[in-house]
Amino acid sequence: MFHKTLKPFPDNFLWGASTSAYQVEGAYNEDGKGLSVQDLHEPPEGITDFKVASDHYHRFREDVKLMKELGLKAYRFSIAWTRIIPDGDGEINEAGIQFYRELLNELLANQIEPIVTMFHFDLPLKLHEKGGWANRHTVDSFEKYAKVLFTNFGDQVKYWLTINEQNVMINHPNAMNPGRVPSKKELYQQCHNMFVASAKATLLCHQMCPGAKIGPAPNITAIYPEKCNPSDALAADNWESIRCWLYYDVAVYGRYTPLVWSYLEEQGCIPEIEEGDMELLASAKPDYLGLNYYATATVSAAKNDGTDRQPRNGDQQVMIGEEGVYRAATNPYLEKTKYGWLIDPIGMRVTLRRTYDRYHLPILITENGLGTHDILTEDNRIHDEYRIDYLKSHFEQAQLAITDGVELIGYCPWSFMDLVSTHQGYGKRYGFVYIDRDETDIKEMTRIKKDSFYWYQDVIKNNNI
């Protein structure tokens, strides 16, 4: 659709940037923090772990100063559960409370709106050892954790996100489950329990923090059929429902997507649902939707002959197929990043339109960005015009989506600063701010503004691309 006139970004648009605790904070065992599953992460040889990361824990004031210089209206970050409750379930760690209180104070003093993710992949190790999200006790522990957050930070935080990329944890569980990858039935029990935990946190937020807003933050992407063959369209509908709509349908409507429920029955993966769960899910209404978008996926019809799953490793953006459900296909119209992720700005517009048409709730883009190598020049510059091109094309599509009628309230690119990629360590950089370290040598971790920093600074200042 072509428009004669584009609608502007709203005056109060939340131009922001994102990070997560385990990927930037470091200080993994300092000041009473307990271990999370990410602290047990064993990366491939030559790839760094999360123990030091970007040292944000010790340098947050310097980092917030850079956020202010950039002009951020919002900063989306996560709180480390194990920094607040070291074992996930017991005593509160006052040093952790103090750290986040000081970070929030610093943000608010610089007119930066905090957007806080309660859980971003870093389950407390002690809870993991007791069965993790498959154990119903973890739901109670999360509710307790939520109450601690709302009690201590409810007067400082207006925007909350419950669980980051729940669908990634279910469909790509390897990095979240050290020791053993759960069966599909176990994963969908984890999934149900996370739904219940999110619902309890949502109700608690509305009760304890009047005026605050809370919502989920899954990884959502439009799924294309490879061809106009109706069977390909059916496969795309299958995967879009299983991978995406399930995670909003339960959050918004309190019900399982019918197609997904049939899929779970077929797979023998129906979760154990306790009495009152569905009523609880239906009563917990999100105020807005977080949406992590990187690219679309293209699929073709399943053959159901034992060859639908491709013999390669996938991640949240690299489809591998599922027997009898869909086959991964190639989209010849899209470019790829160095790490095999597709680049599809128009697909973001499609995804935003499909999401808003289905749920009619305000949307906040909670992640979107380009991860690739950056080169530090001899004069300490990073000329990342490729990142500028990537974000500019996506910002243009965001404005088109707004013109289409989508209620988009903000955009938080991934990421504010370079951080440890979950899969590729420090080789894969996303930030507007370069962190001068590599996989094995942390150097001085000097913060250096990339060319994209100055470009984004201008976008925010003018509220326009």
Short mmCIF file of C-alpha atoms in Angstrom, two decimals:
data_model
loop_
_atom_site.label_atom_id
_atom_site.label_comp_id
_atom_site.label_asym_id
_atom_site.label_seq_id
_atom_site.Cartn_x
_atom_site.Cartn_y
_atom_site.Cartn_z
CA MET A 1 0.00 0.00 0.00
CA PHE A 2 1.33 3.42 -0.99
CA HIS A 3 0.41 6.43 1.13
CA LYS A 4 0.19 10.02 -0.10
CA THR A 5 1.19 11.31 3.33
CA LEU A 6 3.12 9.53 6.06
CA LYS A 7 2.00 9.89 9.66
CA PRO A 8 4.80 11.19 11.89
CA PHE A 9 6.21 9.31 14.85
CA PRO A 10 4.17 10.37 17.91
CA ASP A 11 5.59 13.24 19.96
CA ASN A 12 5.98 10.93 22.96
CA PHE A 13 7.51 8.10 20.94
CA LEU A 14 9.87 6.00 23.05
CA TRP A 15 13.09 6.04 21.04
CA GLY A 16 15.22 3.67 23.09
CA ALA A 17 17.74 0.85 23.09
CA SER A 18 17.90 -2.57 24.75
CA THR A 19 20.24 -4.88 26.63
CA SER A 20 19.90 -7.83 29.02
CA ALA A 21 21.52 -8.35 32.42
CA TYR A 22 23.62 -11.44 31.75
CA GLN A 23 24.94 -10.07 28.47
CA VAL A 24 26.17 -6.70 29.77
CA GLU A 25 26.49 -6.63 33.56
CA GLY A 26 29.36 -8.99 34.33
CA ALA A 27 30.12 -9.21 38.08
CA TYR A 28 28.51 -12.65 37.94
CA ASN A 29 29.49 -13.60 41.50
CA GLU A 30 29.85 -10.22 43.22
CA ASP A 31 27.90 -8.57 46.02
CA GLY A 32 25.82 -11.62 46.89
CA LYS A 33 24.62 -12.51 43.41
CA GLY A 34 23.71 -16.18 42.95
CA LEU A 35 24.46 -18.29 39.89
CA SER A 36 22.08 -18.54 36.95
CA VAL A 37 21.96 -21.09 34.16
CA GLN A 38 23.86 -18.60 31.99
CA ASP A 39 26.77 -18.63 34.43
CA LEU A 40 27.18 -22.33 33.59
CA HIS A 41 27.19 -21.58 29.88
CA GLU A 42 30.15 -23.28 28.20
CA PRO A 43 30.78 -21.50 24.91
CA PRO A 44 32.70 -23.04 22.02
CA GLU A 45 36.45 -22.68 22.16
CA GLY A 46 37.51 -19.14 21.39
CA ILE A 47 34.17 -17.61 22.42
CA THR A 48 33.84 -15.67 25.68
CA ASP A 49 31.46 -16.46 28.52
CA PHE A 50 29.22 -14.03 30.45
CA LYS A 51 31.31 -13.57 33.59
CA VAL A 52 32.67 -10.10 32.73
CA ALA A 53 30.55 -9.19 29.70
CA SER A 54 30.59 -5.39 29.20
CA ASP A 55 31.17 -4.64 32.91
CA HIS A 56 28.00 -2.54 33.06
CA TYR A 57 27.65 -3.42 36.74
CA HIS A 58 30.67 -1.29 37.60
CA ARG A 59 30.27 1.30 34.86
CA PHE A 60 26.53 1.95 34.74
CA ARG A 61 26.89 5.65 35.53
CA GLU A 62 29.29 6.09 32.62
CA ASP A 63 26.89 4.12 30.43
CA VAL A 64 23.84 6.15 31.44
CA LYS A 65 25.79 9.32 30.69
CA LEU A 66 26.28 7.99 27.16
CA MET A 67 22.57 7.15 26.94
CA LYS A 68 21.80 10.74 27.86
CA GLU A 69 24.23 12.01 25.22
CA LEU A 70 22.61 9.73 22.66
CA GLY A 71 19.27 11.25 23.60
CA LEU A 72 17.49 8.03 24.56
CA LYS A 73 13.91 8.48 25.66
CA ALA A 74 13.84 4.93 27.04
CA TYR A 75 16.21 2.14 28.08
CA ARG A 76 14.96 -1.42 28.03
CA PHE A 77 17.02 -3.71 30.26
CA SER A 78 16.50 -6.79 32.39
CA ILE A 79 16.92 -7.40 36.08
CA ALA A 80 18.96 -10.45 37.05
CA TRP A 81 16.71 -12.60 39.25
CA THR A 82 19.78 -14.02 41.02
CA ARG A 83 21.02 -10.56 41.90
CA ILE A 84 17.73 -9.94 43.75
CA ILE A 85 17.13 -13.44 45.17
CA PRO A 86 20.37 -15.43 44.82
CA ASP A 87 18.79 -18.89 44.90
CA GLY A 88 15.61 -17.71 43.20
CA ASP A 89 13.42 -18.52 46.16
CA GLY A 90 14.96 -17.50 49.48
CA GLU A 91 16.43 -14.42 51.07
CA ILE A 92 16.50 -11.04 49.35
CA ASN A 93 19.94 -9.66 48.48
CA GLU A 94 19.90 -6.01 49.52
CA ALA A 95 23.03 -5.26 47.49
CA GLY A 96 21.15 -6.30 44.36
CA ILE A 97 18.20 -4.11 45.29
CA GLN A 98 20.58 -1.21 45.82
CA PHE A 99 22.29 -1.69 42.44
CA TYR A 100 19.06 -1.52 40.46
CA ARG A 101 17.71 1.32 42.58
CA GLU A 102 20.82 3.35 41.78
CA LEU A 103 20.58 2.46 38.08
CA LEU A 104 16.91 3.52 38.01
CA ASN A 105 17.70 6.73 39.86
CA GLU A 106 20.41 7.51 37.33
CA LEU A 107 18.07 6.87 34.39
CA LEU A 108 15.25 8.95 35.80
CA ALA A 109 17.59 11.80 36.71
CA ASN A 110 18.52 11.89 33.01
CA GLN A 111 14.88 11.76 31.80
CA ILE A 112 15.26 8.22 30.43
CA GLU A 113 12.19 6.00 30.84
CA PRO A 114 13.11 2.58 32.30
CA ILE A 115 11.52 -0.41 30.57
CA VAL A 116 12.25 -3.40 32.78
CA THR A 117 12.24 -7.04 31.68
CA MET A 118 11.70 -9.30 34.67
CA PHE A 119 13.20 -12.47 33.17
CA HIS A 120 15.60 -12.71 30.23
CA PHE A 121 16.96 -16.27 29.88
CA ASP A 122 18.85 -16.30 33.21
CA LEU A 123 16.93 -18.72 35.45
CA PRO A 124 18.47 -19.14 38.92
CA LEU A 125 20.64 -22.26 38.93
CA LYS A 126 19.09 -23.54 42.17
CA LEU A 127 15.64 -23.49 40.58
CA HIS A 128 16.98 -25.15 37.43
CA GLU A 129 18.41 -27.96 39.57
CA LYS A 130 14.92 -28.50 41.04
CA GLY A 131 13.33 -28.88 37.61
CA GLY A 132 13.27 -25.28 36.42
CA TRP A 133 10.15 -24.04 34.69
CA ALA A 134 8.81 -27.61 34.46
CA ASN A 135 8.46 -27.55 38.26
CA ARG A 136 5.32 -25.72 39.35
CA HIS A 137 7.25 -24.39 42.34
CA THR A 138 9.12 -22.06 39.98
CA VAL A 139 5.82 -20.29 39.26
CA ASP A 140 5.47 -19.49 42.97
CA SER A 141 9.10 -18.37 43.07
CA PHE A 142 8.56 -16.03 40.13
CA GLU A 143 5.49 -14.56 41.79
CA LYS A 144 7.55 -13.90 44.92
CA TYR A 145 10.30 -12.33 42.81
CA ALA A 146 7.73 -10.16 41.03
CA LYS A 147 6.37 -8.94 44.34
CA VAL A 148 9.89 -7.97 45.46
CA LEU A 149 10.40 -6.02 42.21
CA PHE A 150 7.09 -4.18 42.42
CA THR A 151 7.61 -3.40 46.11
CA ASN A 152 11.07 -1.95 45.60
CA PHE A 153 10.86 -0.41 42.13
CA GLY A 154 7.16 0.11 41.48
CA ASP A 155 7.44 3.84 42.11
CA GLN A 156 10.25 4.16 39.54
CA VAL A 157 9.15 1.88 36.69
CA LYS A 158 6.14 2.56 34.46
CA TYR A 159 6.80 -0.11 31.83
CA TRP A 160 7.34 -3.77 32.73
CA LEU A 161 7.92 -6.83 30.52
CA THR A 162 7.35 -10.25 32.05
CA ILE A 163 9.35 -12.85 30.10
CA ASN A 164 11.66 -12.26 27.15
CA GLU A 165 11.28 -14.58 24.15
CA GLN A 166 9.40 -17.39 25.84
CA ASN A 167 8.88 -18.92 22.41
CA VAL A 168 12.65 -19.03 21.82
CA MET A 169 13.16 -20.89 25.10
CA ILE A 170 10.61 -23.51 23.98
CA ASN A 171 11.57 -23.87 20.32
CA HIS A 172 15.35 -23.48 20.77
CA PRO A 173 16.03 -24.71 24.31
CA ASN A 174 19.70 -25.70 24.14
CA ALA A 175 21.21 -22.51 25.60
CA MET A 176 18.64 -22.33 28.40
CA ASN A 177 18.93 -25.87 29.78
CA PRO A 178 22.49 -26.81 30.79
CA GLY A 179 23.05 -30.51 31.28
CA ARG A 180 20.12 -31.91 29.34
CA VAL A 181 17.74 -30.66 26.68
CA PRO A 182 14.18 -31.40 27.85
CA SER A 183 11.74 -33.45 25.83
CA LYS A 184 9.07 -31.62 23.85
CA LYS A 185 6.45 -32.62 26.41
CA GLU A 186 8.62 -31.17 29.20
CA LEU A 187 9.15 -28.00 27.19
CA TYR A 188 5.44 -27.39 26.75
CA GLN A 189 4.97 -27.95 30.46
CA GLN A 190 7.62 -25.29 31.00
CA CYS A 191 5.74 -23.12 28.53
CA HIS A 192 2.42 -23.44 30.36
CA ASN A 193 4.04 -22.71 33.70
CA MET A 194 5.65 -19.58 32.25
CA PHE A 195 2.23 -18.47 31.02
CA VAL A 196 0.84 -18.89 34.54
CA ALA A 197 3.82 -17.09 36.08
CA SER A 198 3.42 -14.18 33.66
CA ALA A 199 -0.29 -13.96 34.40
CA LYS A 200 0.36 -13.86 38.14
CA ALA A 201 2.95 -11.13 37.66
CA THR A 202 0.56 -9.16 35.46
CA LEU A 203 -2.22 -9.29 38.05
CA LEU A 204 0.22 -8.40 40.81
CA CYS A 205 1.57 -5.44 38.84
CA HIS A 206 -1.92 -4.03 38.29
CA GLN A 207 -2.67 -4.49 41.99
CA MET A 208 0.57 -3.07 43.39
CA CYS A 209 1.56 -0.48 40.77
CA PRO A 210 -1.49 1.54 39.67
CA GLY A 211 -0.74 3.30 36.42
CA ALA A 212 2.08 0.95 35.42
CA LYS A 213 1.90 -1.02 32.18
CA ILE A 214 2.97 -4.63 31.71
CA GLY A 215 3.16 -7.08 28.80
CA PRO A 216 5.00 -10.06 27.27
CA ALA A 217 7.98 -9.85 24.88
CA PRO A 218 8.15 -12.82 22.50
CA ASN A 219 10.16 -13.04 19.29
CA ILE A 220 7.56 -12.52 16.55
CA THR A 221 7.97 -12.78 12.81
CA ALA A 222 5.71 -13.11 9.82
CA ILE A 223 6.10 -16.49 8.13
CA TYR A 224 5.98 -16.51 4.31
CA PRO A 225 4.98 -19.47 2.12
CA GLU A 226 7.75 -20.29 -0.35
CA LYS A 227 5.33 -20.37 -3.28
CA CYS A 228 1.67 -19.64 -3.92
CA ASN A 229 1.08 -23.38 -3.59
CA PRO A 230 -1.77 -23.70 -1.04
CA SER A 231 0.21 -26.40 0.78
CA ASP A 232 3.04 -23.93 1.37
CA ALA A 233 0.52 -21.39 2.70
CA LEU A 234 -0.78 -24.05 5.07
CA ALA A 235 2.74 -24.79 6.32
CA ALA A 236 3.35 -21.07 6.90
CA ASP A 237 0.11 -20.86 8.87
CA ASN A 238 1.16 -23.90 10.91
CA TRP A 239 4.51 -22.45 11.90
CA GLU A 240 3.28 -18.90 12.50
CA SER A 241 0.65 -20.24 14.91
CA ILE A 242 3.05 -22.57 16.75
CA ARG A 243 6.02 -20.20 16.83
CA CYS A 244 4.27 -16.86 17.31
CA TRP A 245 0.52 -16.57 17.92
CA LEU A 246 0.42 -19.07 20.78
CA TYR A 247 2.51 -16.71 22.89
CA TYR A 248 0.29 -13.69 22.38
CA ASP A 249 -3.02 -15.58 22.35
CA VAL A 250 -2.50 -16.95 25.85
CA ALA A 251 -1.23 -13.60 27.15
CA VAL A 252 -4.02 -11.51 25.58
CA TYR A 253 -7.01 -13.84 25.43
CA GLY A 254 -6.12 -16.42 28.07
CA ARG A 255 -6.63 -19.32 25.70
CA TYR A 256 -4.51 -21.69 23.66
CA THR A 257 -4.48 -21.20 19.91
CA PRO A 258 -6.83 -23.96 18.55
CA LEU A 259 -4.37 -25.12 15.89
CA VAL A 260 -1.58 -25.30 18.46
CA TRP A 261 -3.74 -27.27 20.89
CA SER A 262 -4.45 -29.82 18.15
CA TYR A 263 -0.72 -29.93 17.44
CA LEU A 264 0.02 -30.59 21.13
CA GLU A 265 -2.58 -33.35 21.20
CA GLU A 266 -1.04 -34.92 18.08
CA GLN A 267 2.45 -34.69 19.58
CA GLY A 268 1.41 -36.04 22.99
CA CYS A 269 2.54 -32.79 24.60
CA ILE A 270 -0.57 -31.49 26.35
CA PRO A 271 0.69 -29.81 29.55
CA GLU A 272 -0.72 -30.51 32.98
CA ILE A 273 -3.12 -27.68 33.70
CA GLU A 274 -4.07 -27.15 37.31
CA GLU A 275 -7.56 -26.18 38.42
CA GLY A 276 -8.05 -22.46 38.01
CA ASP A 277 -5.17 -21.95 35.56
CA MET A 278 -7.32 -21.04 32.57
CA GLU A 279 -9.45 -18.64 34.60
CA LEU A 280 -6.24 -17.02 35.87
CA LEU A 281 -4.84 -16.68 32.35
CA ALA A 282 -8.10 -15.13 31.11
CA SER A 283 -8.13 -12.56 33.93
CA ALA A 284 -4.59 -11.23 33.39
CA LYS A 285 -4.73 -8.61 30.65
CA PRO A 286 -1.53 -7.07 29.24
CA ASP A 287 -1.48 -3.33 28.64
CA TYR A 288 0.81 -3.49 25.62
CA LEU A 289 2.86 -6.00 23.64
CA GLY A 290 6.63 -6.17 23.49
CA LEU A 291 7.80 -7.49 20.12
CA ASN A 292 11.32 -8.67 19.26
CA TYR A 293 11.78 -8.65 15.49
CA TYR A 294 14.85 -9.51 13.44
CA ALA A 295 13.56 -11.04 10.20
CA THR A 296 10.87 -13.12 8.61
CA ALA A 297 11.07 -16.82 7.80
CA THR A 298 10.03 -18.67 4.65
CA VAL A 299 8.72 -22.23 4.70
CA SER A 300 7.31 -24.83 2.35
CA ALA A 301 4.96 -27.74 2.75
CA ALA A 302 6.08 -30.67 4.85
CA LYS A 303 6.68 -33.94 3.02
CA ASN A 304 6.38 -36.03 6.19
CA ASP A 305 8.88 -38.54 4.83
CA GLY A 306 11.60 -38.15 7.46
CA THR A 307 13.37 -35.29 5.66
CA ASP A 308 11.47 -32.20 6.85
CA ARG A 309 13.97 -31.33 9.57
CA GLN A 310 17.17 -30.04 8.00
CA PRO A 311 20.54 -31.42 9.20
CA ARG A 312 21.91 -28.12 10.53
CA ASN A 313 21.80 -26.09 13.68
CA GLY A 314 19.11 -23.47 13.96
CA ASP A 315 18.46 -20.59 16.29
CA GLN A 316 15.58 -18.19 16.80
CA GLN A 317 16.04 -16.80 13.28
CA VAL A 318 17.37 -19.81 11.36
CA MET A 319 14.57 -22.28 10.69
CA ILE A 320 15.36 -25.98 10.53
CA GLY A 321 11.94 -27.53 9.85
CA GLU A 322 9.80 -29.95 11.81
CA GLU A 323 8.63 -33.33 10.57
CA GLY A 324 5.07 -33.17 9.27
CA VAL A 325 4.68 -29.47 10.11
CA TYR A 326 6.88 -27.37 7.79
CA ARG A 327 10.14 -27.38 5.85
CA ALA A 328 12.62 -24.53 5.93
CA ALA A 329 12.81 -22.77 2.58
CA THR A 330 14.97 -20.09 0.98
CA ASN A 331 13.73 -16.60 0.19
CA PRO A 332 15.67 -15.34 -2.88
CA TYR A 333 14.50 -11.75 -2.34
CA LEU A 334 16.33 -11.24 0.96
CA GLU A 335 19.95 -10.67 1.91
CA LYS A 336 21.65 -12.40 4.83
CA THR A 337 23.96 -11.17 7.55
CA LYS A 338 27.37 -12.73 8.10
CA TYR A 339 25.71 -14.96 10.71
CA GLY A 340 22.97 -16.27 8.43
CA TRP A 341 20.13 -14.06 9.66
CA LEU A 342 17.89 -12.64 6.95
CA ILE A 343 17.36 -8.91 6.50
CA ASP A 344 13.74 -8.00 5.79
CA PRO A 345 12.64 -4.47 6.72
CA ILE A 346 9.32 -4.79 4.88
CA GLY A 347 8.72 -7.99 6.81
CA MET A 348 8.72 -5.93 10.00
CA ARG A 349 5.85 -3.85 8.63
CA VAL A 350 4.01 -7.06 7.75
CA THR A 351 4.67 -8.46 11.24
CA LEU A 352 3.48 -5.28 12.97
CA ARG A 353 0.30 -5.18 10.88
CA ARG A 354 -0.54 -8.83 11.51
CA THR A 355 0.08 -8.43 15.23
CA TYR A 356 -1.96 -5.25 15.62
CA ASP A 357 -4.83 -6.59 13.48
CA ARG A 358 -5.02 -9.64 15.73
CA TYR A 359 -4.70 -8.01 19.18
CA HIS A 360 -5.44 -4.27 18.94
CA LEU A 361 -2.95 -3.44 21.68
CA PRO A 362 -0.13 -0.88 21.63
CA ILE A 363 3.16 -2.38 20.42
CA LEU A 364 6.68 -1.61 21.61
CA ILE A 365 9.51 -2.95 19.45
CA THR A 366 11.71 -4.35 22.20
CA GLU A 367 14.51 -5.69 19.99
CA ASN A 368 15.68 -5.22 16.41
CA GLY A 369 19.22 -4.79 15.19
CA LEU A 370 22.15 -5.92 13.13
CA GLY A 371 24.76 -8.21 14.65
CA THR A 372 28.02 -8.32 12.74
CA HIS A 373 31.77 -7.61 12.95
CA ASP A 374 32.86 -4.04 13.60
CA ILE A 375 36.36 -2.75 12.88
CA LEU A 376 38.05 -0.26 15.19
CA THR A 377 40.20 2.04 13.05
CA GLU A 378 43.59 3.45 14.04
CA ASP A 379 41.94 6.75 14.97
CA ASN A 380 39.46 4.98 17.29
CA ARG A 381 36.41 5.16 15.02
CA ILE A 382 33.85 2.58 13.97
CA HIS A 383 32.36 3.33 10.58
CA ASP A 384 29.26 1.13 10.74
CA GLU A 385 27.27 2.54 7.84
CA TYR A 386 25.87 -0.97 7.34
CA ARG A 387 24.14 -0.67 10.74
CA ILE A 388 22.82 2.76 9.84
CA ASP A 389 21.45 1.38 6.55
CA TYR A 390 19.85 -1.54 8.38
CA LEU A 391 18.15 0.58 11.02
CA LYS A 392 17.14 3.34 8.61
CA SER A 393 15.31 0.84 6.41
CA HIS A 394 13.54 -0.64 9.44
CA PHE A 395 12.64 2.77 10.89
CA GLU A 396 11.10 3.66 7.51
CA GLN A 397 8.95 0.54 7.64
CA ALA A 398 7.97 1.32 11.24
CA GLN A 399 6.69 4.71 10.10
CA LEU A 400 4.78 3.05 7.28
CA ALA A 401 3.23 0.65 9.80
CA ILE A 402 2.15 3.65 11.90
CA THR A 403 0.64 5.16 8.75
CA ASP A 404 -1.13 1.83 8.15
CA GLY A 405 -2.84 2.30 11.53
CA VAL A 406 -0.58 0.32 13.87
CA GLU A 407 -0.32 1.84 17.37
CA LEU A 408 3.45 1.74 17.77
CA ILE A 409 4.58 3.43 20.98
CA GLY A 410 8.33 2.94 20.85
CA TYR A 411 11.37 1.33 19.27
CA CYS A 412 14.28 -0.09 21.28
CA PRO A 413 17.02 -1.38 18.95
CA TRP A 414 19.25 -4.19 20.12
CA SER A 415 21.52 -3.00 21.52
CA PHE A 416 22.66 0.15 23.29
CA MET A 417 26.23 -1.12 23.66
CA ASP A 418 28.12 -4.14 22.43
CA LEU A 419 27.38 -7.18 24.54
CA VAL A 420 28.08 -10.89 24.65
CA SER A 421 25.97 -12.56 21.97
CA THR A 422 24.26 -15.67 23.33
CA HIS A 423 25.71 -17.76 20.49
CA GLN A 424 28.68 -15.83 19.05
CA GLY A 425 30.29 -14.02 21.96
CA TYR A 426 32.01 -10.71 21.24
CA GLY A 427 32.58 -11.36 17.55
CA LYS A 428 28.97 -10.46 16.81
CA ARG A 429 28.39 -6.83 17.78
CA TYR A 430 25.10 -4.95 17.86
CA GLY A 431 25.68 -1.75 19.82
CA PHE A 432 25.67 1.97 19.13
CA VAL A 433 28.57 2.03 21.59
CA TYR A 434 31.67 -0.06 20.90
CA ILE A 435 33.22 -1.90 23.87
CA ASP A 436 36.95 -2.23 23.32
CA ARG A 437 37.52 -5.85 24.24
CA ASP A 438 37.61 -9.16 22.40
CA GLU A 439 36.85 -12.78 23.26
CA THR A 440 39.87 -13.40 25.46
CA ASP A 441 41.33 -9.97 26.24
CA ILE A 442 39.03 -7.60 28.12
CA LYS A 443 41.54 -4.73 27.78
CA GLU A 444 40.24 -1.49 29.35
CA MET A 445 36.73 -1.95 27.92
CA THR A 446 36.75 1.67 26.76
CA ARG A 447 33.39 2.94 25.47
CA ILE A 448 33.65 4.33 21.93
CA LYS A 449 30.77 5.95 20.04
CA LYS A 450 30.19 4.43 16.62
CA ASP A 451 29.02 6.38 13.57
CA SER A 452 25.58 4.86 14.17
CA PHE A 453 25.53 6.56 17.59
CA TYR A 454 25.66 10.00 15.99
CA TRP A 455 23.13 9.05 13.32
CA TYR A 456 20.64 7.71 15.89
CA GLN A 457 21.24 10.79 18.04
CA ASP A 458 19.99 12.89 15.12
CA VAL A 459 16.96 10.65 14.53
CA ILE A 460 15.88 10.98 18.15
CA LYS A 461 16.50 14.73 18.27
CA ASN A 462 14.30 15.31 15.22
CA ASN A 463 11.81 12.51 15.90
CA ASN A 464 12.26 11.61 12.29
CA ILE A 465 14.48 9.53 10.03
#
